[in-house]
CSV table of C-alpha atoms and ligand atoms in Angstrom, one decimal:
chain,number,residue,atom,x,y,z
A,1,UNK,CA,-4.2,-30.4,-11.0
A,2,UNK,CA,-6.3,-27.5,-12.0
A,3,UNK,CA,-4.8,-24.4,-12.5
A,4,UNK,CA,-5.2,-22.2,-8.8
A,5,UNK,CA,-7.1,-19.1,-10.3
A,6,UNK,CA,-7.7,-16.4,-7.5
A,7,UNK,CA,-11.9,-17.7,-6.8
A,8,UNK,CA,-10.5,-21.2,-6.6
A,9,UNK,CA,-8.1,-20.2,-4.0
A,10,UNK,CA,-11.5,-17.8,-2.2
A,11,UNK,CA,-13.8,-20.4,-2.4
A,12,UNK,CA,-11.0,-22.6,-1.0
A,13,UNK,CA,-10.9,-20.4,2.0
A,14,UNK,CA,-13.2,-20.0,5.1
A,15,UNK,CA,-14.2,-17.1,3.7
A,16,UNK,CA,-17.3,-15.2,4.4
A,17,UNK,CA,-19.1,-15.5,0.9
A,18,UNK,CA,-19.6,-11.6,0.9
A,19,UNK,CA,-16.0,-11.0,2.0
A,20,UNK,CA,-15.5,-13.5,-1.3
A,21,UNK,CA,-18.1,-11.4,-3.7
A,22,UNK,CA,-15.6,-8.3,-2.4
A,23,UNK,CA,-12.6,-9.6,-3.3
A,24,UNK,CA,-13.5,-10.4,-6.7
A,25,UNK,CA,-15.0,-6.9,-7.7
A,26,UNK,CA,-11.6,-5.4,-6.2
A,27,UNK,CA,-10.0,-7.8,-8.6
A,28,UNK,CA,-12.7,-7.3,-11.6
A,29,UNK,CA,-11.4,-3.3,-10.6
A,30,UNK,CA,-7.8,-3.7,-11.0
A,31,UNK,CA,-8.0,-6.2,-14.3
A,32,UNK,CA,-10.4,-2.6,-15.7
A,33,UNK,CA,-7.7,-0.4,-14.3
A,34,UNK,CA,-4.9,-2.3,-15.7
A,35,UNK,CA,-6.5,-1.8,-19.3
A,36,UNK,CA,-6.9,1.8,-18.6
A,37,UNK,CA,-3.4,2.5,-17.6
A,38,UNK,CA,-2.3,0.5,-20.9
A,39,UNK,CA,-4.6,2.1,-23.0
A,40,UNK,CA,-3.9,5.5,-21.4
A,41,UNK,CA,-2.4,6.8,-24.9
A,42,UNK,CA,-4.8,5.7,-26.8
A,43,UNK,CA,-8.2,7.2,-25.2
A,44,UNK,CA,-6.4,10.6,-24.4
A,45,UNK,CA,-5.9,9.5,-20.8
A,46,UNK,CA,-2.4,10.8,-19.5
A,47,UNK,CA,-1.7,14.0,-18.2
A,48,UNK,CA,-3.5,15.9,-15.2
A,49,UNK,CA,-6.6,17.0,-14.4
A,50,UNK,CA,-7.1,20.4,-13.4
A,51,UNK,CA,-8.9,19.9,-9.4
A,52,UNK,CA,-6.8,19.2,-6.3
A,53,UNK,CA,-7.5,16.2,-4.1
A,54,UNK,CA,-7.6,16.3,-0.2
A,55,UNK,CA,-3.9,16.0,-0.5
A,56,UNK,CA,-3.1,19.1,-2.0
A,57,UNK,CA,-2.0,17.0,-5.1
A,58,UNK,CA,-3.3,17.9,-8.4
A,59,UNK,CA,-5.1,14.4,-9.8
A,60,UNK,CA,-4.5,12.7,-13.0
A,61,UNK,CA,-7.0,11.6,-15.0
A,62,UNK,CA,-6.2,8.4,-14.5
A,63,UNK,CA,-6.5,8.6,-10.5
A,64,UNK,CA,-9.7,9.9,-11.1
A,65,UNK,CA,-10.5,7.2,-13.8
A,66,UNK,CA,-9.3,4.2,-11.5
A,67,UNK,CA,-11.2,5.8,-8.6
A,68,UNK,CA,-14.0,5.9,-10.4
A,69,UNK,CA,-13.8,2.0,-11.7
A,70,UNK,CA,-13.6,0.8,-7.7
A,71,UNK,CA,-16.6,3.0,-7.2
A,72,UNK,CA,-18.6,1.5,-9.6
A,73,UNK,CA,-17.0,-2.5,-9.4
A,74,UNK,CA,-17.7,-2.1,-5.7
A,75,UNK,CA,-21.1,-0.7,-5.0
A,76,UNK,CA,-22.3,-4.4,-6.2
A,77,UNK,CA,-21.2,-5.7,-3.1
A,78,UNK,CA,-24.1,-6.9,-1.3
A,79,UNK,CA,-22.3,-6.2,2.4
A,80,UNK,CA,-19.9,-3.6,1.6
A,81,UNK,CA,-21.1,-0.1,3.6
A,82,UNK,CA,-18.6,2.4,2.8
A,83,UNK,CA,-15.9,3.5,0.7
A,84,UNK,CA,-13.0,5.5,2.0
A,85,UNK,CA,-10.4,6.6,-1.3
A,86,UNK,CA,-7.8,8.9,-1.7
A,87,UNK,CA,-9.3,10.9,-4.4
A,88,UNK,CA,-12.1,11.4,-2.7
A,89,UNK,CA,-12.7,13.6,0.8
A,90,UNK,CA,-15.6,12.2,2.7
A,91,UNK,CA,-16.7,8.6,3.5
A,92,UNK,CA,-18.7,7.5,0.9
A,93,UNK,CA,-21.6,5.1,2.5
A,94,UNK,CA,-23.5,3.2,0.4
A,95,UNK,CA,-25.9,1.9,2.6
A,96,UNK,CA,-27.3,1.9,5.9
A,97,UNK,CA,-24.1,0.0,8.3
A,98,UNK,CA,-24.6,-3.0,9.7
A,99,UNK,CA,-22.4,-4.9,12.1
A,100,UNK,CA,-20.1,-7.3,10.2
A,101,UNK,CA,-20.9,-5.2,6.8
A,102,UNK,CA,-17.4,-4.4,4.9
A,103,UNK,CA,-15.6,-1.2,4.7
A,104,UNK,CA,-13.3,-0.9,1.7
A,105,UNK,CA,-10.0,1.7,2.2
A,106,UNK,CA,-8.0,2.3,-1.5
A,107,UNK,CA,-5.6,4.1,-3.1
A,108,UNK,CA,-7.3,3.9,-6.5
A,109,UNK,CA,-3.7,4.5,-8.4
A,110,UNK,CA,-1.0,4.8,-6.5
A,111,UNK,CA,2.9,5.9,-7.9
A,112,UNK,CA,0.6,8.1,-10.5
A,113,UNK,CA,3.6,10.5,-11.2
A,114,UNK,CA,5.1,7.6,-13.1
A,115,UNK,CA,1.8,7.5,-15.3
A,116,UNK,CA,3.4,9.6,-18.1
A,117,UNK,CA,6.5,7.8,-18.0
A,118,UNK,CA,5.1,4.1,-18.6
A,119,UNK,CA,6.4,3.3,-15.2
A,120,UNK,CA,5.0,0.8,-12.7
A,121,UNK,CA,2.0,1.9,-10.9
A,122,UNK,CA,-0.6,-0.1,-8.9
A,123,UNK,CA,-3.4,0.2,-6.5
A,124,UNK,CA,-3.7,-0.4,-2.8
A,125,UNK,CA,-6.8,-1.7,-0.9
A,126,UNK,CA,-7.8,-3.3,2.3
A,127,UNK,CA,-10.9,-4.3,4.2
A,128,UNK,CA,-12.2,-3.7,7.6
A,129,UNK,CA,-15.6,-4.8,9.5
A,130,UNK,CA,-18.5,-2.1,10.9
A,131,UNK,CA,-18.2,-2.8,14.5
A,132,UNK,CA,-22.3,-2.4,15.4
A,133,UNK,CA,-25.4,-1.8,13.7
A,134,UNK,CA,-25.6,2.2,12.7
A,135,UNK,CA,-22.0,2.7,13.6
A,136,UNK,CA,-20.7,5.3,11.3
A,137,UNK,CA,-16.8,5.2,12.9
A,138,UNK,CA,-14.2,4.2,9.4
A,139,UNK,CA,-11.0,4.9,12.0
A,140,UNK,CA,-9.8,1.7,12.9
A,141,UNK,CA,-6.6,0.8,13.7
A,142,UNK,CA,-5.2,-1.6,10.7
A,143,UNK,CA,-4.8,-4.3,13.6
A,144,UNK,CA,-8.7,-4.8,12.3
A,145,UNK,CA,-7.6,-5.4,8.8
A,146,UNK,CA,-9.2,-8.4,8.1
A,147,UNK,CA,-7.8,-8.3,4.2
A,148,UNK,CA,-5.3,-5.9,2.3
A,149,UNK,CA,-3.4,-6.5,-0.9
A,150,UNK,CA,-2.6,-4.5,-3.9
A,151,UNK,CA,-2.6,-4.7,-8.1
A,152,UNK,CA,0.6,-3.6,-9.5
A,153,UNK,CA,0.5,-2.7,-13.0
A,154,UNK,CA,3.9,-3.7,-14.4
A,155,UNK,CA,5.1,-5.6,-17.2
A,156,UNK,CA,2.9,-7.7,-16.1
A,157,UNK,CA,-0.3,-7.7,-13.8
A,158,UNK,CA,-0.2,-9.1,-10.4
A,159,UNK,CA,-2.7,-8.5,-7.8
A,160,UNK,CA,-0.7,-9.7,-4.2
A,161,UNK,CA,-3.4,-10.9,-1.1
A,162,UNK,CA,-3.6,-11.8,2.2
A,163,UNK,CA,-6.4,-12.4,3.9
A,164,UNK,CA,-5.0,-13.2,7.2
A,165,UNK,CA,-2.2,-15.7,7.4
A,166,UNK,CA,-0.1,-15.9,4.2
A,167,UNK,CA,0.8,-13.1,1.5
A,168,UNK,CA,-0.4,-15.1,-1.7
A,169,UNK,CA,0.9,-13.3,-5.4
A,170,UNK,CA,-1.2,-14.1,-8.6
A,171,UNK,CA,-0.7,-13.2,-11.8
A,172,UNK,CA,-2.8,-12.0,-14.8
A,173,UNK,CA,-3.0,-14.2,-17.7
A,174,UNK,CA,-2.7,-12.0,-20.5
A,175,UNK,CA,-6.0,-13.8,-23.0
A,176,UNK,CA,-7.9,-15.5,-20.3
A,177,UNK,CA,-7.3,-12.0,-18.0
A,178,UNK,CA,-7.5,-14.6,-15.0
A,179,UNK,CA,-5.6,-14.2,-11.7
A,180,UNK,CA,-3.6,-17.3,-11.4
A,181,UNK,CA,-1.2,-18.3,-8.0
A,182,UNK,CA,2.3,-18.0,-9.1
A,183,UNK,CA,3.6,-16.3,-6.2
A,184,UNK,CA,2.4,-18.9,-2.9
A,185,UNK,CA,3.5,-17.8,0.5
A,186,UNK,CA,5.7,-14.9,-0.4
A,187,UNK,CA,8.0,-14.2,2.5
A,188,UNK,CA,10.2,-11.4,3.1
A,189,UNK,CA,13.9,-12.6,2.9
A,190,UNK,CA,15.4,-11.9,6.2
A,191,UNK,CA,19.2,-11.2,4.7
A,192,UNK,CA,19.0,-7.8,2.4
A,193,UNK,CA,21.7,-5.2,0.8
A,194,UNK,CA,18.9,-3.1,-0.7
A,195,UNK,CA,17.3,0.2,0.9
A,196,UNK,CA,15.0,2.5,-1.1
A,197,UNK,CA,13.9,6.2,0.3
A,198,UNK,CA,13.9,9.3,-1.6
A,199,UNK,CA,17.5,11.0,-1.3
A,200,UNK,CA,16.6,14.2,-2.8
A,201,UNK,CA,15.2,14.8,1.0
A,202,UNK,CA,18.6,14.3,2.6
A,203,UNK,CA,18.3,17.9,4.1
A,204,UNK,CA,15.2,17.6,5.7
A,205,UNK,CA,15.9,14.1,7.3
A,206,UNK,CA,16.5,13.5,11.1
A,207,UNK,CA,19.2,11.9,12.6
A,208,UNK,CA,18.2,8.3,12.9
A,209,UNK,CA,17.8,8.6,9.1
A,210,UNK,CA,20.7,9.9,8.5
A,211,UNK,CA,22.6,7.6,10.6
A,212,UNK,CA,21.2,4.0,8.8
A,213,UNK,CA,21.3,5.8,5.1
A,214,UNK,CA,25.1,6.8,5.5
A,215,UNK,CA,25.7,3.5,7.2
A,216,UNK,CA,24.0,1.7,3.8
A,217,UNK,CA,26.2,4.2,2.0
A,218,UNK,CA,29.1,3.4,3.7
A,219,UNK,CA,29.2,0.0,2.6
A,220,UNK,CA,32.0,-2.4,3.5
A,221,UNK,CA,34.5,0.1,5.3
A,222,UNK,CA,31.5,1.6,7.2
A,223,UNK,CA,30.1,-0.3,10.6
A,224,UNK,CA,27.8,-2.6,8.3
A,225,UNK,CA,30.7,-4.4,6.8
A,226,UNK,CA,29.0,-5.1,3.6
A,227,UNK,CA,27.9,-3.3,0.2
A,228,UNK,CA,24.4,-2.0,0.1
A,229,UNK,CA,22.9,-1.1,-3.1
A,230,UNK,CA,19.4,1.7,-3.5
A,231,UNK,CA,16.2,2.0,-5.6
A,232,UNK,CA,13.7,4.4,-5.8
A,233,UNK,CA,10.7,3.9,-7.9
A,234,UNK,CA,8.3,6.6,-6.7
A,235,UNK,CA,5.8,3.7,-6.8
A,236,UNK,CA,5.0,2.4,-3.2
A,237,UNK,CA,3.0,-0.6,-4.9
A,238,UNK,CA,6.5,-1.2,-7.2
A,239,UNK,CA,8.6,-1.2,-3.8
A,240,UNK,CA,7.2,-3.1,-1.6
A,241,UNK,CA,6.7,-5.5,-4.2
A,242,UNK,CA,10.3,-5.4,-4.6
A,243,UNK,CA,10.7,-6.2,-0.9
A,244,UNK,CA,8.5,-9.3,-1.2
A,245,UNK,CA,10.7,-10.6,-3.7
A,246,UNK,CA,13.9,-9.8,-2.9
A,247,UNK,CA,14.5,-8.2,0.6
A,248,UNK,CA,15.2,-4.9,1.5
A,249,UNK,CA,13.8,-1.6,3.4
A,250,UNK,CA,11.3,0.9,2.3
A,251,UNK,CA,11.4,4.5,4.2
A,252,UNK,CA,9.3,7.6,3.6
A,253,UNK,CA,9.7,9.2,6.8
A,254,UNK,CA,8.8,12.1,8.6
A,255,UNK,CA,11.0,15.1,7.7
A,256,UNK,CA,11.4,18.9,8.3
A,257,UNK,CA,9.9,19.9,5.2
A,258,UNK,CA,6.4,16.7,5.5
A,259,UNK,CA,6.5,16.8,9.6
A,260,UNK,CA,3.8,19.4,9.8
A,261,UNK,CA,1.6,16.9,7.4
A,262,UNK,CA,2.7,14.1,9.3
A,263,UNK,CA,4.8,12.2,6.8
A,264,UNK,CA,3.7,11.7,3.1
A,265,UNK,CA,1.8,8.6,2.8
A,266,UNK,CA,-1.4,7.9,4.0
A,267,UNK,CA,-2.4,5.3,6.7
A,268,UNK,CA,-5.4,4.3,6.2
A,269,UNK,CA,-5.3,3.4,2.2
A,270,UNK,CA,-1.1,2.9,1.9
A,271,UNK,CA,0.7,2.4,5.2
A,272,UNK,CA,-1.9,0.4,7.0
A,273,UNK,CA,-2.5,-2.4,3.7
A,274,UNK,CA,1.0,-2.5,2.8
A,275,UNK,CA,2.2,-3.1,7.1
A,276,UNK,CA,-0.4,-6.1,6.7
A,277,UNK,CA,1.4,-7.5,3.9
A,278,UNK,CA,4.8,-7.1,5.1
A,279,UNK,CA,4.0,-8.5,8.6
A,280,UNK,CA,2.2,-11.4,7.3
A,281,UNK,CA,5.0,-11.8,4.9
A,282,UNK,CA,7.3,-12.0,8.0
A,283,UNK,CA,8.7,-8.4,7.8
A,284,UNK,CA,8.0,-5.4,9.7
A,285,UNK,CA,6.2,-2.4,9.8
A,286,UNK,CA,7.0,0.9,12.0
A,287,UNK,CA,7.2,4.8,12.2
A,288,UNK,CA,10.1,4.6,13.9
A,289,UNK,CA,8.6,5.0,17.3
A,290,UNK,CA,5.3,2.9,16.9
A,291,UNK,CA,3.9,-0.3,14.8
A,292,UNK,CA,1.8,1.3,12.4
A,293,UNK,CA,-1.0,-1.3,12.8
A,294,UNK,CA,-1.6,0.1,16.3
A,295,UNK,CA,-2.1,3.5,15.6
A,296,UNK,CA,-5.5,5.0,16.7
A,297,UNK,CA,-6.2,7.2,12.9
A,298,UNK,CA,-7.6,10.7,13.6
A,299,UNK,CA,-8.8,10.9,10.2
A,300,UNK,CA,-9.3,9.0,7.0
A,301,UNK,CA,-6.6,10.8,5.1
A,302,UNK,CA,-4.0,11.1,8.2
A,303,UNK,CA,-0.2,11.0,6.6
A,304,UNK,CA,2.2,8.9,8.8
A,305,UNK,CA,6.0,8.1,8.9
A,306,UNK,CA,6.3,4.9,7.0
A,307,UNK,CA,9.4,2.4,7.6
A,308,UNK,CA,8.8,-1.1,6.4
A,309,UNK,CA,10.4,-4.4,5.1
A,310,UNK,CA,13.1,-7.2,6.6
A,311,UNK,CA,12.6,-7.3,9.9
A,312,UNK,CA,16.2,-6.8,11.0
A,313,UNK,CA,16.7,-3.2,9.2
A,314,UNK,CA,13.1,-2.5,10.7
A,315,UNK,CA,14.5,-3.2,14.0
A,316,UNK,CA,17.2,-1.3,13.4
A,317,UNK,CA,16.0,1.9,12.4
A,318,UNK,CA,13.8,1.7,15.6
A,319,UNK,CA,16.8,1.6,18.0
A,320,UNK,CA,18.2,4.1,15.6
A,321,UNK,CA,14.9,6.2,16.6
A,322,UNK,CA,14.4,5.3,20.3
A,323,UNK,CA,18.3,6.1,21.0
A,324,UNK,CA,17.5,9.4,19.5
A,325,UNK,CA,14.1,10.3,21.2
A,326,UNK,CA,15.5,9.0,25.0
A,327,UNK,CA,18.5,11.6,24.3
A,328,UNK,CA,16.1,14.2,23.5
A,329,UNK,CA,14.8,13.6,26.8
B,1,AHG,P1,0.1,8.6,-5.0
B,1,AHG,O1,0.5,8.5,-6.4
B,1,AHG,O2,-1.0,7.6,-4.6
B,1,AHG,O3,-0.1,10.0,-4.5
B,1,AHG,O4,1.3,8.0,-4.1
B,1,AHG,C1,2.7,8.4,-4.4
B,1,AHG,C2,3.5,8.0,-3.2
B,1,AHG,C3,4.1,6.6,-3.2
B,1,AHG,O5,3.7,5.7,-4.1
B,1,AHG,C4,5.6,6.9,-3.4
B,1,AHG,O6,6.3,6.0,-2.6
B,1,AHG,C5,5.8,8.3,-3.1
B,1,AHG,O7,4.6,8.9,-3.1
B,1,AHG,C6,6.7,9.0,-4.0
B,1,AHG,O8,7.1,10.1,-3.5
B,1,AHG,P2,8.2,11.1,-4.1
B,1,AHG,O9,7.5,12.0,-5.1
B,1,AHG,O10,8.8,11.9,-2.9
B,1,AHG,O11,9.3,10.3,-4.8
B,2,MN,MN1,-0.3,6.2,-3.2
B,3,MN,MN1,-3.0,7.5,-5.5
């Protein structure tokens, strides 16, 4: 049988042929972006720009490079209305909505502080529909993702989809540069002895944190009963890749020093895509208190509390939360 290259498996699909032309110039971005990154060196690339994003965060080049590459890739989208990015404040509308037309959310690079360290980085994206002719409204709740996948930019390049049902992982063939399916119907293993959050924060963490980290830490003489091990990549992309492989619990959460913010990552481009995945990869997704998917956004660049990854430690960290927030009460 033919090799299963990522427009076989499209084509294969009840796909919208729009939805399909989409798809592939998000992939055509992420094959230029995965050149860039590599050639970084080379084309005097690293290093930082000197202009602060929405964020607060001073941009690479190379987050302004990749942004830049989606913009372009993108616009030849016949149905696509409107791009919403990190890097870049407002909507971007590129024509006149329609109902049905696309809207594209991305985090052109994400895990960029790992740029200058040759560390994994990747890039986050997922669709959504305009809801009615003229309607200008980009704040969906992700429960109206109707894609959302990611490129990760590691050893080698993988760009992980689902479009619905299934998580689907292909992988760049270094010569032809074609996505192929080597990862079908990636689940999330249900048993796991890996967390990863950012420790450094341990001060500023509430209790519910607190409580399932020095559980993990714990290990077999704690109430878990077994050894859990950690990893922290500072690549979200990196992590929950991770998960998909191998099991485990991702947590940037909400803490004294991010609450005012709302958390750290952003909804719409990184919590939202990567909930999609997770669920659909038979995980779970949740601030704590709420499923991420149904939260009404407030604003394209809204930061949330993000807890994702086997279902079980997911569940967990919610009783963890609700035990704490009826006490409060
Ligand atoms: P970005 O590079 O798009 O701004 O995102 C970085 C995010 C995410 O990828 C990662 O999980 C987290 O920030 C790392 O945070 P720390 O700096 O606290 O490790
Ligand atoms: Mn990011
Ligand atoms: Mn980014």
């Amino acid at each position: 049988m033919a090799d299963m290259t990522l427009r076989r498996y499209l084509t294969q699909s009840a796909l919208d042929p729009n939805l399909i032309f989409l798809l592939e110039d998000i992939a055509s971005s992420c094959r230029v972006i995965a050149n860039t990154v590599r050639n970084g060196a080379f084309e005097g690339n690293l290093g930082s720009t000197n202009v602060t994003n929405i964020q607060g965060e001073t941009q690479k080049t190379l987050d302004i490079l990749a942004n830049d590459e989606f913009e372009r890739i993108c616009s030849n989208s016949p149905r696509l209305a409107a791009l919403v990015s990190e890097e870049v404040e407002e909507v971007t509308w590129l024509k006149e909505p329609e109902a049905g037309d696309y809207l594209l959310y991305f985090d052109p690079l994400d895990g960029s502080s790992n740029l200058d360290v040759n560390l994994s980085v990747g890039s986050i994206f997922a669709v959504m529909q305009v809801q009615s002719d003229g309607d200008r409204n980009v704040l969906h709740s992700g429960r109206n993702q109707i894609c959302a996948g990611y490129a990760l930019y590691g050893p080698s390049t993988m760009l992980v989809l689902t479009v619905g049902d299934e998580v689907a992982g292909f992988t760049c063939q270094h010569g032809t540069a074609d996505f192929q399916l080597t990862h079908p119907d990636m689940t999330v293993p249900a048993e796991t002895a890996e967390f990863a959050i950012n420790t450094s924060r341990y001060r500023y963490w509430d209790t519910p944190i607190r409580r399932y980290v020095d559980e993990c830490v714990a290990g077999e003489d704690g109430v878990r009963q077994s050894s859990f091990n950690m990893r922290w990549t500072a690549s979200m992309v990196a992590e929950i890749h991770r998960i998909l492989i191998r099991g485990g619990v991702f947590l940037y959460p909400a803490d004294s020093n991010n609450r005012k913010a709302g958390g750290k990552l952003r909804l719409m481009y990184e919590a939202n895509p990567m909930a999609m995945i997770i669920e659909n990869a038979g995980g779970a997704a949740s601030t704590g208190l709420a499923s991420i998917m149904d939260i009404q956004p407030t604003g394209p660049h809204q930061r949330v509390p993000v807890i994702l990854g086997s279902r079980s430690e997911v569940e967990r960290l919610v009783t963890y939360h609700m035990s704490e927030s009826s006490a409060e009460q």
